[in-house]
Amino acid sequence: HRRLYPRRLAIKRFVNVLPALRSYMLLAVYGTLRKNGGANVMLRLLLAEYIGRGKVYGYKMFALSCPFAVKSDNPRDAIVVEVYEVSDDKVPILDFYERGYERVKVSVELEDGRKITAWMYEWKDLEILKDCELIACGDWVEHIAGRCKCVKV
């Protein structure tokens, strides 16, 4: 049995509380960052923890080569999302990846019935939508798998 010196003991205690000192945010992803969405590896590299799947109401999804979530006038419109817990220090990396989108707070209804608040990247440049298709089902993964119809806007 080795005796820990006061300095070593203080370092050991500090290292044990480091995870508790970190702060996290919940992030709702609807497109390429979803599982099977094409770029989910980024969230795995950022050590994001999967929380669950759900829907964000009041949004429509449009697409060119990537999806755009746009606020809808109809509160029944919904897009399918996955929610991840991401360390705050990783947010600048995600903001850079999602440049052109604005990060906004949204209400997410998870499949298990819980309602949570999360951040989501919303598209604000409505001019681009004239060249897009509406993903009618609001589910990017279903769309790229060919199981969801698109409607020309």
JSON list of C-alpha atoms in Angstrom, two decimals:
[
{"chain": "A", "resi": 1, "resn": "HIS", "atom": "CA", "xyz": [0.00, 0.00, 0.00]},
{"chain": "A", "resi": 2, "resn": "ARG", "atom": "CA", "xyz": [1.50, 3.29, -1.16]},
{"chain": "A", "resi": 3, "resn": "ARG", "atom": "CA", "xyz": [0.95, 6.45, 0.77]},
{"chain": "A", "resi": 4, "resn": "LEU", "atom": "CA", "xyz": [-0.33, 9.38, -1.32]},
{"chain": "A", "resi": 5, "resn": "TYR", "atom": "CA", "xyz": [1.31, 12.69, -0.57]},
{"chain": "A", "resi": 6, "resn": "PRO", "atom": "CA", "xyz": [-1.02, 15.69, -0.11]},
{"chain": "A", "resi": 7, "resn": "ARG", "atom": "CA", "xyz": [-0.13, 17.13, -3.53]},
{"chain": "A", "resi": 8, "resn": "ARG", "atom": "CA", "xyz": [-0.79, 13.82, -5.32]},
{"chain": "A", "resi": 9, "resn": "LEU", "atom": "CA", "xyz": [-4.02, 13.39, -3.42]},
{"chain": "A", "resi": 10, "resn": "ALA", "atom": "CA", "xyz": [-5.19, 16.88, -4.47]},
{"chain": "A", "resi": 11, "resn": "ILE", "atom": "CA", "xyz": [-4.39, 16.12, -8.14]},
{"chain": "A", "resi": 12, "resn": "LYS", "atom": "CA", "xyz": [-6.20, 12.78, -7.94]},
{"chain": "A", "resi": 13, "resn": "ARG", "atom": "CA", "xyz": [-9.30, 14.43, -6.44]},
{"chain": "A", "resi": 14, "resn": "PHE", "atom": "CA", "xyz": [-9.25, 17.16, -9.13]},
{"chain": "A", "resi": 15, "resn": "VAL", "atom": "CA", "xyz": [-9.00, 14.62, -11.97]},
{"chain": "A", "resi": 16, "resn": "ASN", "atom": "CA", "xyz": [-11.93, 12.66, -10.52]},
{"chain": "A", "resi": 17, "resn": "VAL", "atom": "CA", "xyz": [-14.23, 15.70, -10.61]},
{"chain": "A", "resi": 18, "resn": "LEU", "atom": "CA", "xyz": [-13.24, 16.96, -14.08]},
{"chain": "A", "resi": 19, "resn": "PRO", "atom": "CA", "xyz": [-16.21, 15.33, -15.87]},
{"chain": "A", "resi": 20, "resn": "ALA", "atom": "CA", "xyz": [-18.57, 17.01, -13.42]},
{"chain": "A", "resi": 21, "resn": "LEU", "atom": "CA", "xyz": [-17.03, 20.41, -14.21]},
{"chain": "A", "resi": 22, "resn": "ARG", "atom": "CA", "xyz": [-17.80, 20.10, -17.93]},
{"chain": "A", "resi": 23, "resn": "SER", "atom": "CA", "xyz": [-21.02, 21.54, -19.21]},
{"chain": "A", "resi": 24, "resn": "TYR", "atom": "CA", "xyz": [-23.09, 19.99, -21.94]},
{"chain": "A", "resi": 25, "resn": "MET", "atom": "CA", "xyz": [-25.83, 20.96, -24.35]},
{"chain": "A", "resi": 26, "resn": "LEU", "atom": "CA", "xyz": [-28.50, 18.91, -26.04]},
{"chain": "A", "resi": 27, "resn": "LEU", "atom": "CA", "xyz": [-28.37, 19.00, -29.83]},
{"chain": "A", "resi": 28, "resn": "ALA", "atom": "CA", "xyz": [-31.20, 17.87, -32.12]},
{"chain": "A", "resi": 29, "resn": "VAL", "atom": "CA", "xyz": [-29.89, 16.74, -35.52]},
{"chain": "A", "resi": 30, "resn": "TYR", "atom": "CA", "xyz": [-32.14, 16.01, -38.50]},
{"chain": "A", "resi": 31, "resn": "GLY", "atom": "CA", "xyz": [-29.85, 15.47, -41.48]},
{"chain": "A", "resi": 32, "resn": "THR", "atom": "CA", "xyz": [-26.37, 14.27, -42.24]},
{"chain": "A", "resi": 33, "resn": "LEU", "atom": "CA", "xyz": [-25.37, 14.11, -38.56]},
{"chain": "A", "resi": 34, "resn": "ARG", "atom": "CA", "xyz": [-28.05, 11.47, -37.85]},
{"chain": "A", "resi": 35, "resn": "LYS", "atom": "CA", "xyz": [-27.21, 7.77, -37.71]},
{"chain": "A", "resi": 36, "resn": "ASN", "atom": "CA", "xyz": [-27.14, 6.60, -41.35]},
{"chain": "A", "resi": 37, "resn": "GLY", "atom": "CA", "xyz": [-27.28, 10.27, -42.37]},
{"chain": "A", "resi": 38, "resn": "GLY", "atom": "CA", "xyz": [-23.83, 10.32, -43.95]},
{"chain": "A", "resi": 39, "resn": "ALA", "atom": "CA", "xyz": [-21.74, 12.32, -41.45]},
{"chain": "A", "resi": 40, "resn": "ASN", "atom": "CA", "xyz": [-22.66, 10.84, -38.05]},
{"chain": "A", "resi": 41, "resn": "VAL", "atom": "CA", "xyz": [-19.00, 9.93, -37.58]},
{"chain": "A", "resi": 42, "resn": "MET", "atom": "CA", "xyz": [-18.44, 13.58, -36.61]},
{"chain": "A", "resi": 43, "resn": "LEU", "atom": "CA", "xyz": [-20.64, 13.20, -33.52]},
{"chain": "A", "resi": 44, "resn": "ARG", "atom": "CA", "xyz": [-18.87, 9.98, -32.60]},
{"chain": "A", "resi": 45, "resn": "LEU", "atom": "CA", "xyz": [-15.48, 11.72, -32.90]},
{"chain": "A", "resi": 46, "resn": "LEU", "atom": "CA", "xyz": [-16.77, 14.53, -30.68]},
{"chain": "A", "resi": 47, "resn": "LEU", "atom": "CA", "xyz": [-17.81, 11.89, -28.10]},
{"chain": "A", "resi": 48, "resn": "ALA", "atom": "CA", "xyz": [-21.46, 12.96, -28.25]},
{"chain": "A", "resi": 49, "resn": "GLU", "atom": "CA", "xyz": [-23.83, 10.72, -26.34]},
{"chain": "A", "resi": 50, "resn": "TYR", "atom": "CA", "xyz": [-27.05, 9.57, -28.05]},
{"chain": "A", "resi": 51, "resn": "ILE", "atom": "CA", "xyz": [-30.13, 10.49, -26.00]},
{"chain": "A", "resi": 52, "resn": "GLY", "atom": "CA", "xyz": [-33.01, 9.45, -28.23]},
{"chain": "A", "resi": 53, "resn": "ARG", "atom": "CA", "xyz": [-35.11, 10.00, -31.33]},
{"chain": "A", "resi": 54, "resn": "GLY", "atom": "CA", "xyz": [-38.07, 12.32, -31.62]},
{"chain": "A", "resi": 55, "resn": "LYS", "atom": "CA", "xyz": [-39.83, 15.05, -33.57]},
{"chain": "A", "resi": 56, "resn": "VAL", "atom": "CA", "xyz": [-39.67, 18.81, -33.73]},
{"chain": "A", "resi": 57, "resn": "TYR", "atom": "CA", "xyz": [-43.05, 20.29, -34.64]},
{"chain": "A", "resi": 58, "resn": "GLY", "atom": "CA", "xyz": [-43.53, 23.50, -36.61]},
{"chain": "A", "resi": 59, "resn": "TYR", "atom": "CA", "xyz": [-40.76, 22.74, -39.11]},
{"chain": "A", "resi": 60, "resn": "LYS", "atom": "CA", "xyz": [-40.54, 21.51, -42.71]},
{"chain": "A", "resi": 61, "resn": "MET", "atom": "CA", "xyz": [-37.55, 19.86, -44.34]},
{"chain": "A", "resi": 62, "resn": "PHE", "atom": "CA", "xyz": [-36.23, 20.84, -47.75]},
{"chain": "A", "resi": 63, "resn": "ALA", "atom": "CA", "xyz": [-33.26, 19.42, -49.63]},
{"chain": "A", "resi": 64, "resn": "LEU", "atom": "CA", "xyz": [-30.78, 19.97, -52.41]},
{"chain": "A", "resi": 65, "resn": "SER", "atom": "CA", "xyz": [-27.75, 17.80, -51.69]},
{"chain": "A", "resi": 66, "resn": "CYS", "atom": "CA", "xyz": [-28.23, 18.30, -47.95]},
{"chain": "A", "resi": 67, "resn": "PRO", "atom": "CA", "xyz": [-31.30, 19.00, -45.81]},
{"chain": "A", "resi": 68, "resn": "PHE", "atom": "CA", "xyz": [-32.60, 22.34, -44.58]},
{"chain": "A", "resi": 69, "resn": "ALA", "atom": "CA", "xyz": [-34.96, 22.67, -41.60]},
{"chain": "A", "resi": 70, "resn": "VAL", "atom": "CA", "xyz": [-37.19, 25.70, -42.06]},
{"chain": "A", "resi": 71, "resn": "LYS", "atom": "CA", "xyz": [-39.78, 27.09, -39.66]},
{"chain": "A", "resi": 72, "resn": "SER", "atom": "CA", "xyz": [-43.31, 26.34, -40.89]},
{"chain": "A", "resi": 73, "resn": "ASP", "atom": "CA", "xyz": [-46.58, 28.23, -40.49]},
{"chain": "A", "resi": 74, "resn": "ASN", "atom": "CA", "xyz": [-48.28, 24.92, -39.70]},
{"chain": "A", "resi": 75, "resn": "PRO", "atom": "CA", "xyz": [-47.64, 23.66, -36.13]},
{"chain": "A", "resi": 76, "resn": "ARG", "atom": "CA", "xyz": [-48.52, 20.09, -37.24]},
{"chain": "A", "resi": 77, "resn": "ASP", "atom": "CA", "xyz": [-45.58, 19.94, -39.68]},
{"chain": "A", "resi": 78, "resn": "ALA", "atom": "CA", "xyz": [-42.75, 17.94, -38.12]},
{"chain": "A", "resi": 79, "resn": "ILE", "atom": "CA", "xyz": [-39.23, 16.75, -38.79]},
{"chain": "A", "resi": 80, "resn": "VAL", "atom": "CA", "xyz": [-37.58, 13.66, -37.33]},
{"chain": "A", "resi": 81, "resn": "VAL", "atom": "CA", "xyz": [-34.52, 14.31, -35.16]},
{"chain": "A", "resi": 82, "resn": "GLU", "atom": "CA", "xyz": [-32.01, 12.48, -33.01]},
{"chain": "A", "resi": 83, "resn": "VAL", "atom": "CA", "xyz": [-30.89, 14.16, -29.80]},
{"chain": "A", "resi": 84, "resn": "TYR", "atom": "CA", "xyz": [-27.30, 14.03, -28.60]},
{"chain": "A", "resi": 85, "resn": "GLU", "atom": "CA", "xyz": [-25.55, 15.38, -25.53]},
{"chain": "A", "resi": 86, "resn": "VAL", "atom": "CA", "xyz": [-22.50, 17.35, -26.66]},
{"chain": "A", "resi": 87, "resn": "SER", "atom": "CA", "xyz": [-19.78, 18.92, -24.52]},
{"chain": "A", "resi": 88, "resn": "ASP", "atom": "CA", "xyz": [-19.91, 22.73, -24.73]},
{"chain": "A", "resi": 89, "resn": "ASP", "atom": "CA", "xyz": [-16.25, 22.87, -25.75]},
{"chain": "A", "resi": 90, "resn": "LYS", "atom": "CA", "xyz": [-17.15, 20.96, -28.96]},
{"chain": "A", "resi": 91, "resn": "VAL", "atom": "CA", "xyz": [-19.87, 23.43, -30.04]},
{"chain": "A", "resi": 92, "resn": "PRO", "atom": "CA", "xyz": [-17.52, 25.68, -32.07]},
{"chain": "A", "resi": 93, "resn": "ILE", "atom": "CA", "xyz": [-16.60, 22.65, -34.20]},
{"chain": "A", "resi": 94, "resn": "LEU", "atom": "CA", "xyz": [-20.27, 21.96, -34.88]},
{"chain": "A", "resi": 95, "resn": "ASP", "atom": "CA", "xyz": [-20.96, 25.64, -35.57]},
{"chain": "A", "resi": 96, "resn": "PHE", "atom": "CA", "xyz": [-18.18, 25.59, -38.16]},
{"chain": "A", "resi": 97, "resn": "TYR", "atom": "CA", "xyz": [-19.54, 22.40, -39.76]},
{"chain": "A", "resi": 98, "resn": "GLU", "atom": "CA", "xyz": [-23.05, 23.89, -39.86]},
{"chain": "A", "resi": 99, "resn": "ARG", "atom": "CA", "xyz": [-21.97, 27.33, -41.10]},
{"chain": "A", "resi": 100, "resn": "GLY", "atom": "CA", "xyz": [-24.82, 28.99, -42.97]},
{"chain": "A", "resi": 101, "resn": "TYR", "atom": "CA", "xyz": [-27.31, 27.60, -40.46]},
{"chain": "A", "resi": 102, "resn": "GLU", "atom": "CA", "xyz": [-28.40, 29.35, -37.28]},
{"chain": "A", "resi": 103, "resn": "ARG", "atom": "CA", "xyz": [-28.44, 27.45, -34.00]},
{"chain": "A", "resi": 104, "resn": "VAL", "atom": "CA", "xyz": [-31.85, 27.90, -32.31]},
{"chain": "A", "resi": 105, "resn": "LYS", "atom": "CA", "xyz": [-33.59, 26.38, -29.29]},
{"chain": "A", "resi": 106, "resn": "VAL", "atom": "CA", "xyz": [-36.45, 24.02, -30.11]},
{"chain": "A", "resi": 107, "resn": "SER", "atom": "CA", "xyz": [-38.86, 21.78, -28.25]},
{"chain": "A", "resi": 108, "resn": "VAL", "atom": "CA", "xyz": [-38.37, 18.08, -29.01]},
{"chain": "A", "resi": 109, "resn": "GLU", "atom": "CA", "xyz": [-40.95, 15.40, -28.34]},
{"chain": "A", "resi": 110, "resn": "LEU", "atom": "CA", "xyz": [-39.00, 12.18, -27.80]},
{"chain": "A", "resi": 111, "resn": "GLU", "atom": "CA", "xyz": [-40.42, 8.79, -28.81]},
{"chain": "A", "resi": 112, "resn": "ASP", "atom": "CA", "xyz": [-40.80, 7.85, -25.13]},
{"chain": "A", "resi": 113, "resn": "GLY", "atom": "CA", "xyz": [-43.11, 10.86, -24.64]},
{"chain": "A", "resi": 114, "resn": "ARG", "atom": "CA", "xyz": [-40.68, 13.16, -22.84]},
{"chain": "A", "resi": 115, "resn": "LYS", "atom": "CA", "xyz": [-40.49, 16.78, -24.01]},
{"chain": "A", "resi": 116, "resn": "ILE", "atom": "CA", "xyz": [-37.10, 18.44, -23.86]},
{"chain": "A", "resi": 117, "resn": "THR", "atom": "CA", "xyz": [-35.47, 21.62, -25.11]},
{"chain": "A", "resi": 118, "resn": "ALA", "atom": "CA", "xyz": [-32.48, 21.25, -27.41]},
{"chain": "A", "resi": 119, "resn": "TRP", "atom": "CA", "xyz": [-30.45, 23.27, -29.87]},
{"chain": "A", "resi": 120, "resn": "MET", "atom": "CA", "xyz": [-30.98, 22.69, -33.59]},
{"chain": "A", "resi": 121, "resn": "TYR", "atom": "CA", "xyz": [-29.47, 24.20, -36.73]},
{"chain": "A", "resi": 122, "resn": "GLU", "atom": "CA", "xyz": [-32.18, 26.04, -38.69]},
{"chain": "A", "resi": 123, "resn": "TRP", "atom": "CA", "xyz": [-31.84, 27.36, -42.25]},
{"chain": "A", "resi": 124, "resn": "LYS", "atom": "CA", "xyz": [-32.72, 31.07, -42.57]},
{"chain": "A", "resi": 125, "resn": "ASP", "atom": "CA", "xyz": [-31.97, 31.88, -46.25]},
{"chain": "A", "resi": 126, "resn": "LEU", "atom": "CA", "xyz": [-35.40, 31.25, -47.75]},
{"chain": "A", "resi": 127, "resn": "GLU", "atom": "CA", "xyz": [-34.24, 32.34, -51.22]},
{"chain": "A", "resi": 128, "resn": "ILE", "atom": "CA", "xyz": [-32.51, 28.98, -51.76]},
{"chain": "A", "resi": 129, "resn": "LEU", "atom": "CA", "xyz": [-35.76, 27.09, -51.22]},
{"chain": "A", "resi": 130, "resn": "LYS", "atom": "CA", "xyz": [-37.00, 27.91, -54.74]},
{"chain": "A", "resi": 131, "resn": "ASP", "atom": "CA", "xyz": [-34.47, 25.32, -56.01]},
{"chain": "A", "resi": 132, "resn": "CYS", "atom": "CA", "xyz": [-35.24, 22.74, -53.33]},
{"chain": "A", "resi": 133, "resn": "GLU", "atom": "CA", "xyz": [-37.61, 19.84, -52.92]},
{"chain": "A", "resi": 134, "resn": "LEU", "atom": "CA", "xyz": [-39.84, 19.42, -49.90]},
{"chain": "A", "resi": 135, "resn": "ILE", "atom": "CA", "xyz": [-39.15, 16.16, -48.05]},
{"chain": "A", "resi": 136, "resn": "ALA", "atom": "CA", "xyz": [-42.77, 15.34, -47.34]},
{"chain": "A", "resi": 137, "resn": "CYS", "atom": "CA", "xyz": [-42.15, 12.84, -44.51]},
{"chain": "A", "resi": 138, "resn": "GLY", "atom": "CA", "xyz": [-39.69, 15.17, -42.71]},
{"chain": "A", "resi": 139, "resn": "ASP", "atom": "CA", "xyz": [-37.17, 12.34, -42.33]},
{"chain": "A", "resi": 140, "resn": "TRP", "atom": "CA", "xyz": [-33.77, 12.71, -44.02]},
{"chain": "A", "resi": 141, "resn": "VAL", "atom": "CA", "xyz": [-32.70, 9.09, -43.42]},
{"chain": "A", "resi": 142, "resn": "GLU", "atom": "CA", "xyz": [-35.93, 7.76, -44.97]},
{"chain": "A", "resi": 143, "resn": "HIS", "atom": "CA", "xyz": [-35.42, 10.17, -47.87]},
{"chain": "A", "resi": 144, "resn": "ILE", "atom": "CA", "xyz": [-31.88, 9.04, -48.70]},
{"chain": "A", "resi": 145, "resn": "ALA", "atom": "CA", "xyz": [-33.01, 5.42, -48.39]},
{"chain": "A", "resi": 146, "resn": "GLY", "atom": "CA", "xyz": [-35.63, 6.12, -51.08]},
{"chain": "A", "resi": 147, "resn": "ARG", "atom": "CA", "xyz": [-38.62, 5.49, -48.81]},
{"chain": "A", "resi": 148, "resn": "CYS", "atom": "CA", "xyz": [-39.91, 9.07, -48.68]},
{"chain": "A", "resi": 149, "resn": "LYS", "atom": "CA", "xyz": [-41.38, 11.13, -51.50]},
{"chain": "A", "resi": 150, "resn": "CYS", "atom": "CA", "xyz": [-40.18, 14.59, -52.38]},
{"chain": "A", "resi": 151, "resn": "VAL", "atom": "CA", "xyz": [-42.36, 17.38, -53.71]},
{"chain": "A", "resi": 152, "resn": "LYS", "atom": "CA", "xyz": [-40.99, 20.08, -56.01]},
{"chain": "A", "resi": 153, "resn": "VAL", "atom": "CA", "xyz": [-41.60, 23.47, -54.40]}
]
